[in-house]
Short mmCIF file of C-alpha atoms in Angstrom, two decimals:
data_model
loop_
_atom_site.label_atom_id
_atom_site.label_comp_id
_atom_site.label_asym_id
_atom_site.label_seq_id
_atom_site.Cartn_x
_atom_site.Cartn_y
_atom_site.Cartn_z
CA UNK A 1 11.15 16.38 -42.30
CA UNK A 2 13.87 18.25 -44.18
CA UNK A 3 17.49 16.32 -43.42
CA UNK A 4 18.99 19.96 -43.41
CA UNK A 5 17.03 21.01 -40.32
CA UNK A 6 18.02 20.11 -36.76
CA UNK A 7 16.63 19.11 -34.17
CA UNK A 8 15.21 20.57 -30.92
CA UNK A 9 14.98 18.81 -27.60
CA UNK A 10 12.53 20.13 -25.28
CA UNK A 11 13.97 19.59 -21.57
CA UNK A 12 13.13 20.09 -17.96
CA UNK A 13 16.38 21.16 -15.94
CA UNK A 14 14.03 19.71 -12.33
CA UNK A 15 13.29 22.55 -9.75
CA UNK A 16 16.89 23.60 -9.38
CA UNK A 17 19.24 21.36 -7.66
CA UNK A 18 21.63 20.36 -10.52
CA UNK A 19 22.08 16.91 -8.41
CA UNK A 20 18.42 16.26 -9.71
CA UNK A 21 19.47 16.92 -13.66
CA UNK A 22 18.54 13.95 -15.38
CA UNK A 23 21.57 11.80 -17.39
CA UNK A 24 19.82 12.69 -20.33
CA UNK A 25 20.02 16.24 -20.06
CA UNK A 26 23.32 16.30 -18.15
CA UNK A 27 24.35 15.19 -21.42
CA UNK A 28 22.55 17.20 -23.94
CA UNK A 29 24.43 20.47 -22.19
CA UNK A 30 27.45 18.79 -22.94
CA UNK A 31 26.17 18.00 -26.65
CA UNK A 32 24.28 20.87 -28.15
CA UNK A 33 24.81 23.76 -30.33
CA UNK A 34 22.60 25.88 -28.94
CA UNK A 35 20.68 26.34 -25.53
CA UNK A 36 17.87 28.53 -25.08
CA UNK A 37 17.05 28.90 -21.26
CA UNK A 38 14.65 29.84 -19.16
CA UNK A 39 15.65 31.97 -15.28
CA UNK A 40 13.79 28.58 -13.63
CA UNK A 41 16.76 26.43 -13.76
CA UNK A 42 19.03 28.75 -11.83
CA UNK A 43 22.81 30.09 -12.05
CA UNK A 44 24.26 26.60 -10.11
CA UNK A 45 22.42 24.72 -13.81
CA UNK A 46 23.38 27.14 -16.74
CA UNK A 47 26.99 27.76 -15.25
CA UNK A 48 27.38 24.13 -16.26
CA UNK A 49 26.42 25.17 -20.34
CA UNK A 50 29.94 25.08 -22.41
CA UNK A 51 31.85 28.24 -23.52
CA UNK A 52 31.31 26.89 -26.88
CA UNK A 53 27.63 26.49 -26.79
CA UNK A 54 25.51 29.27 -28.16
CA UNK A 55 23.07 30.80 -25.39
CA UNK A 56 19.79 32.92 -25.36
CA UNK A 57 18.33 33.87 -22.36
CA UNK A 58 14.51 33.55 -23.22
CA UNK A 59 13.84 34.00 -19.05
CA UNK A 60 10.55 35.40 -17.83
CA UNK A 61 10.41 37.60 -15.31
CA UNK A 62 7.81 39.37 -13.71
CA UNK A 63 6.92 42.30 -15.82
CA UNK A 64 9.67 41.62 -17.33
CA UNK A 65 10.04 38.78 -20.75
CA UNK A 66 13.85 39.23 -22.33
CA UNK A 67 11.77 37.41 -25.23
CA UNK A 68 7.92 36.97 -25.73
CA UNK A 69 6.83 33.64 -26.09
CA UNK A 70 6.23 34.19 -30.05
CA UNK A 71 10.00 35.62 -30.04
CA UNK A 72 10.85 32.45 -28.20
CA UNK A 73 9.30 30.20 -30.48
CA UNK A 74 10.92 31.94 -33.72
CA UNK A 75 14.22 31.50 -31.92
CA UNK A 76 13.85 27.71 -31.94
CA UNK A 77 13.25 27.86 -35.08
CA UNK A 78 15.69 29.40 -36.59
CA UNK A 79 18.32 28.03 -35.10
CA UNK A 80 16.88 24.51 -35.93
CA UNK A 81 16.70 25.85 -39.61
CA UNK A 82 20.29 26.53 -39.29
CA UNK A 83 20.91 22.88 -38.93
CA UNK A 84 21.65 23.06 -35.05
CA UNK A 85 21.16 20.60 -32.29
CA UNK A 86 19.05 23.18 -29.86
CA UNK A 87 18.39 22.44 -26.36
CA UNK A 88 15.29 24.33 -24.76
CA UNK A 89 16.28 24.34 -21.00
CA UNK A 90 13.07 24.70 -18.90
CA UNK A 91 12.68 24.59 -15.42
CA UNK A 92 10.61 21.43 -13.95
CA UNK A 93 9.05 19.57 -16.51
CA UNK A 94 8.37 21.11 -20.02
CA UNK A 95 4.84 19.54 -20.68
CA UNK A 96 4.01 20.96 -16.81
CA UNK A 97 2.97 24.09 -17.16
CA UNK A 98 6.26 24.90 -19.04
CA UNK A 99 4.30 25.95 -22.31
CA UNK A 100 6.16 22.93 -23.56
CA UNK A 101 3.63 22.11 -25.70
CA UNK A 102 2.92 25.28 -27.29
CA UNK A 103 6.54 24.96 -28.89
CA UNK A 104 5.79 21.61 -29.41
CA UNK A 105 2.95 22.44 -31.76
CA UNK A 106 5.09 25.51 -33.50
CA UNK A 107 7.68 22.66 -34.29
CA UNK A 108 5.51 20.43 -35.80
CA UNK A 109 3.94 22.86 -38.03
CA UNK A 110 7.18 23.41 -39.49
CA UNK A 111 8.68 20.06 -39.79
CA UNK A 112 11.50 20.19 -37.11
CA UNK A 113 12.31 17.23 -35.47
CA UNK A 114 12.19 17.53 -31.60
CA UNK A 115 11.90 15.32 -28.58
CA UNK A 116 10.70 15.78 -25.18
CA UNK A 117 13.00 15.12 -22.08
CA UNK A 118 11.08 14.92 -19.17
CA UNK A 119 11.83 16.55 -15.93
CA UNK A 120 11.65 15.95 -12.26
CA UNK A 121 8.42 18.97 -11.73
CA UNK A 122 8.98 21.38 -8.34
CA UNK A 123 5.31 20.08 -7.56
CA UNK A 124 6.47 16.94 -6.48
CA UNK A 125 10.41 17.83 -5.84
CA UNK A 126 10.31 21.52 -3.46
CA UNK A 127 7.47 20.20 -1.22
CA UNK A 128 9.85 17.03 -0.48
CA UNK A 129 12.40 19.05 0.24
CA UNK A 130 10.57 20.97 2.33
CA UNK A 131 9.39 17.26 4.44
CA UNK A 132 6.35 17.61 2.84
CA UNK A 133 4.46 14.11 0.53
CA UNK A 134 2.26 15.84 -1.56
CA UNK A 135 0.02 12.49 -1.19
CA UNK A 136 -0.19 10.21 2.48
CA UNK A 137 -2.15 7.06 3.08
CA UNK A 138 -3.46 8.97 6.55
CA UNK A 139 -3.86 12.74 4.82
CA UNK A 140 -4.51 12.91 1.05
CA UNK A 141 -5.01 9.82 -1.74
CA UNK A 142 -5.40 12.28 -4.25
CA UNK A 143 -3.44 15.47 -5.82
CA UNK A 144 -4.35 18.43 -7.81
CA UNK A 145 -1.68 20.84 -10.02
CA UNK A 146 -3.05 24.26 -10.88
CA UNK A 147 -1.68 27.18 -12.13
CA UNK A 148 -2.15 30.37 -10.05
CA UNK A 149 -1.45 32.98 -12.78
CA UNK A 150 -3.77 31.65 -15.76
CA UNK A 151 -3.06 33.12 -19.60
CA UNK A 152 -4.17 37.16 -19.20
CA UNK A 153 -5.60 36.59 -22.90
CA UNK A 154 -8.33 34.41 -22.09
CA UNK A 155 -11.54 35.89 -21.23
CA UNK A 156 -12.86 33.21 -18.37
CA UNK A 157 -10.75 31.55 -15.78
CA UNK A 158 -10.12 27.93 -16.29
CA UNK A 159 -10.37 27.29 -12.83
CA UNK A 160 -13.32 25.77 -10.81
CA UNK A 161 -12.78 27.35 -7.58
CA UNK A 162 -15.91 26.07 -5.87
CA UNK A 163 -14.49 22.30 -7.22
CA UNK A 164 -11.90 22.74 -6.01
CA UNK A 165 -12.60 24.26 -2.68
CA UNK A 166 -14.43 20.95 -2.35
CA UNK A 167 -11.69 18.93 -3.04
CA UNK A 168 -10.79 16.62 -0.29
CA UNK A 169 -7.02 16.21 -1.78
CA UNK A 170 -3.56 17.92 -1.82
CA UNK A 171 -3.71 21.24 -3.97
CA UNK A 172 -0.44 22.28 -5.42
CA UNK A 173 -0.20 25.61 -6.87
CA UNK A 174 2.50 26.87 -9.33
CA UNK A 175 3.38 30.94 -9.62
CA UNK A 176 0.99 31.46 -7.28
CA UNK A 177 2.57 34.17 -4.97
CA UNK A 178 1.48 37.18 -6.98
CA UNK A 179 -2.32 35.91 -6.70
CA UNK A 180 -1.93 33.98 -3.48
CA UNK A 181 -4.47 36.54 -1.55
CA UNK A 182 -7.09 35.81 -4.27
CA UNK A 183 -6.74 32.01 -5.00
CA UNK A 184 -7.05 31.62 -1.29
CA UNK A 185 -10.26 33.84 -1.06
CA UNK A 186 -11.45 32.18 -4.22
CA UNK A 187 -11.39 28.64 -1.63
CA UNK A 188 -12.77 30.01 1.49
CA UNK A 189 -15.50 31.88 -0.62
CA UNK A 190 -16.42 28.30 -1.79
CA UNK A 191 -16.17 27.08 1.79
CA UNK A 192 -12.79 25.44 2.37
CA UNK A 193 -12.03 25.49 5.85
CA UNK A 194 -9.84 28.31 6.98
CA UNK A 195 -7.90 26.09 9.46
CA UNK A 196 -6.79 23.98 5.68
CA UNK A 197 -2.89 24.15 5.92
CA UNK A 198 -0.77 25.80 3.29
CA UNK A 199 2.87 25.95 2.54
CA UNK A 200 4.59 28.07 0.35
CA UNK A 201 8.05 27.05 -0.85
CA UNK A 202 10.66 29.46 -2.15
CA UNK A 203 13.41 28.40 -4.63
CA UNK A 204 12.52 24.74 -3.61
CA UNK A 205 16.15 22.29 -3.74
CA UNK A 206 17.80 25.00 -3.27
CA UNK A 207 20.48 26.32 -1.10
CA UNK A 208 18.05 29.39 -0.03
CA UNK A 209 15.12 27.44 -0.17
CA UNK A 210 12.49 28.53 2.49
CA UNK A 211 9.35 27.69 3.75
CA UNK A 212 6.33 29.15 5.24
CA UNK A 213 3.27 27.57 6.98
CA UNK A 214 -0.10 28.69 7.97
CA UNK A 215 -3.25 28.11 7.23
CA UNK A 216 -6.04 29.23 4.12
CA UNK A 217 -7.13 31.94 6.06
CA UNK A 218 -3.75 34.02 7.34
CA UNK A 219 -1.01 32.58 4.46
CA UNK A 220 -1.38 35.52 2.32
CA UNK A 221 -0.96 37.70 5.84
CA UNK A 222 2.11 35.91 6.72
CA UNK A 223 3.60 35.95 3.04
CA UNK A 224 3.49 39.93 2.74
CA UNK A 225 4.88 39.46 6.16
CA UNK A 226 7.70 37.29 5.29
CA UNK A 227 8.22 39.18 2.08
CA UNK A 228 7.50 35.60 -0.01
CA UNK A 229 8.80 35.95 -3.58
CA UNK A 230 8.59 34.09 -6.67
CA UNK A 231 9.25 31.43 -7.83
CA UNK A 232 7.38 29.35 -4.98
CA UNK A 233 5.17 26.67 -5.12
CA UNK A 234 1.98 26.59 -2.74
CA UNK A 235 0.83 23.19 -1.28
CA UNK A 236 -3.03 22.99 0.57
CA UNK A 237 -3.98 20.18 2.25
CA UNK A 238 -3.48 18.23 5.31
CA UNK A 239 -0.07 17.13 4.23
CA UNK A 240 2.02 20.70 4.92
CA UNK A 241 0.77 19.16 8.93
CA UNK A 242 4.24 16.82 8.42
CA UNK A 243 6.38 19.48 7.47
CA UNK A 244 6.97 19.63 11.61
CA UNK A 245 7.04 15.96 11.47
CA UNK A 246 9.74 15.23 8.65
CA UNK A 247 11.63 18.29 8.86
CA UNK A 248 13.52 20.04 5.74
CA UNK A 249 15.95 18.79 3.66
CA UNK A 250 18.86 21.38 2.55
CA UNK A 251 21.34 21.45 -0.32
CA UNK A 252 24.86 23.11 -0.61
CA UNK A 253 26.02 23.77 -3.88
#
């Protein structure tokens, strides 16, 4: 690797609360030259970035990418060419359906030094929040992360709805609200039982975090209903039953 190059760190910022910001990259906000961000970590995160630090917003938002992911990927780049310490801020964990390791791959084709900070993933952090164990010795021993909006490029879905409609675990979606009515018909066409319960979390750790509950069969009712928006994270399975149980836990930033 070429001393004049920097080096990238690929970070997770958690699901949003900055309380759950790892030490690590606490510290690398402090550190860095540059930060490239995502929208995921949220205004109560990036406020914390330095005057003096470089940004680019590379957010995604629905129909709407201030950078492409190519565009993203040349960014890191170049400022790593410059000889800059560059901090890509993601949401949740990179490697976690954070495209983490696409930029990963760009960075080692190039001979960049980088290094992966993990981070606390909104599948395991909003549905806690929300009183919710995404795995219980009397519910579900098992636990399944899918994506609910798969790459548009590929020609077949990656998904095996008819495994997983026979999956006897917790399913935990991510960006699933724009496809919520279909990934739900996809499991009740495969004969998951309507009655399953389902909870969709809204900005999950945060201060406006809400939840809804229902079941497979009226969720994507009570979302249009409730107006659900992105980003939210969808748990199936018998778990979202102690939601009532535990109750929600709130932040106040």
């Amino acid at each position: 690797m070429s001393e004049k190059y920097g080096k990238v760190y690929l970070a997770g910022s958690g699901p949003g609360d900055p309380d759950l910001l790892t030490v690590k990259v606490r510290r690398l906000i402090d550190e860095t030259d540059v930060v490239i961000y995502d929208q995921l970590p949220g205004e109560a995160i990036l406020s914390l970035i330095p005057e003096k630090t470089e940004k680019i917003d590379a957010g995604k938002y629905a129909g709407n990418h201030t950078l492409t992911q190519d565009k993203i990927n040349e960014a890191i780049i170049e400022k790593a060419k410059e000889g800059k310490i560059v901090l890509r801020l993601k949401g949740g964990d990179p490697y976690v359906f954070g495209r983490g390791g696409e930029e990963a791959e760009e960075l080692v084709k190039v001979g960049i030094e980088f290094e992966v900070v993990p981070g606390i993933t909104s599948a395991v952090a909003a549905p806690a929040y929300a009183g919710i164990p995404i795995t219980h010795r009397d519910s579900n021993s098992m636990v399944t992360f899918i994506t609910g909006h798969e790459d548009p490029t590929k020609e077949e879905t990656g998904l095996d709805w008819e495994l997983l409609a026979k999956f006897d675990g917790t399913l935990v979606i991510f960006m699933g609200v724009k496809m919520l009515e279909r990934n739900c018909g996809e499991l009740l066409k495969y004969g998951k039982d309507p009655k399953t319960p389902v909870a969709l979390i809204e900005k999950g750790t945060r201060p406006d975090q809400r939840v809804t509950v229902g079941t497979l069969e009226n969720i994507a009712a009570l979302a249009e209903e409730r107006n659900v928006k992105a980003p939210a994270i969808t748990v199936i399975g018998n778990v979202v039953n102690l939601h009532d149980i535990l109750g929600e836990q709130h932040t106040d930033y």
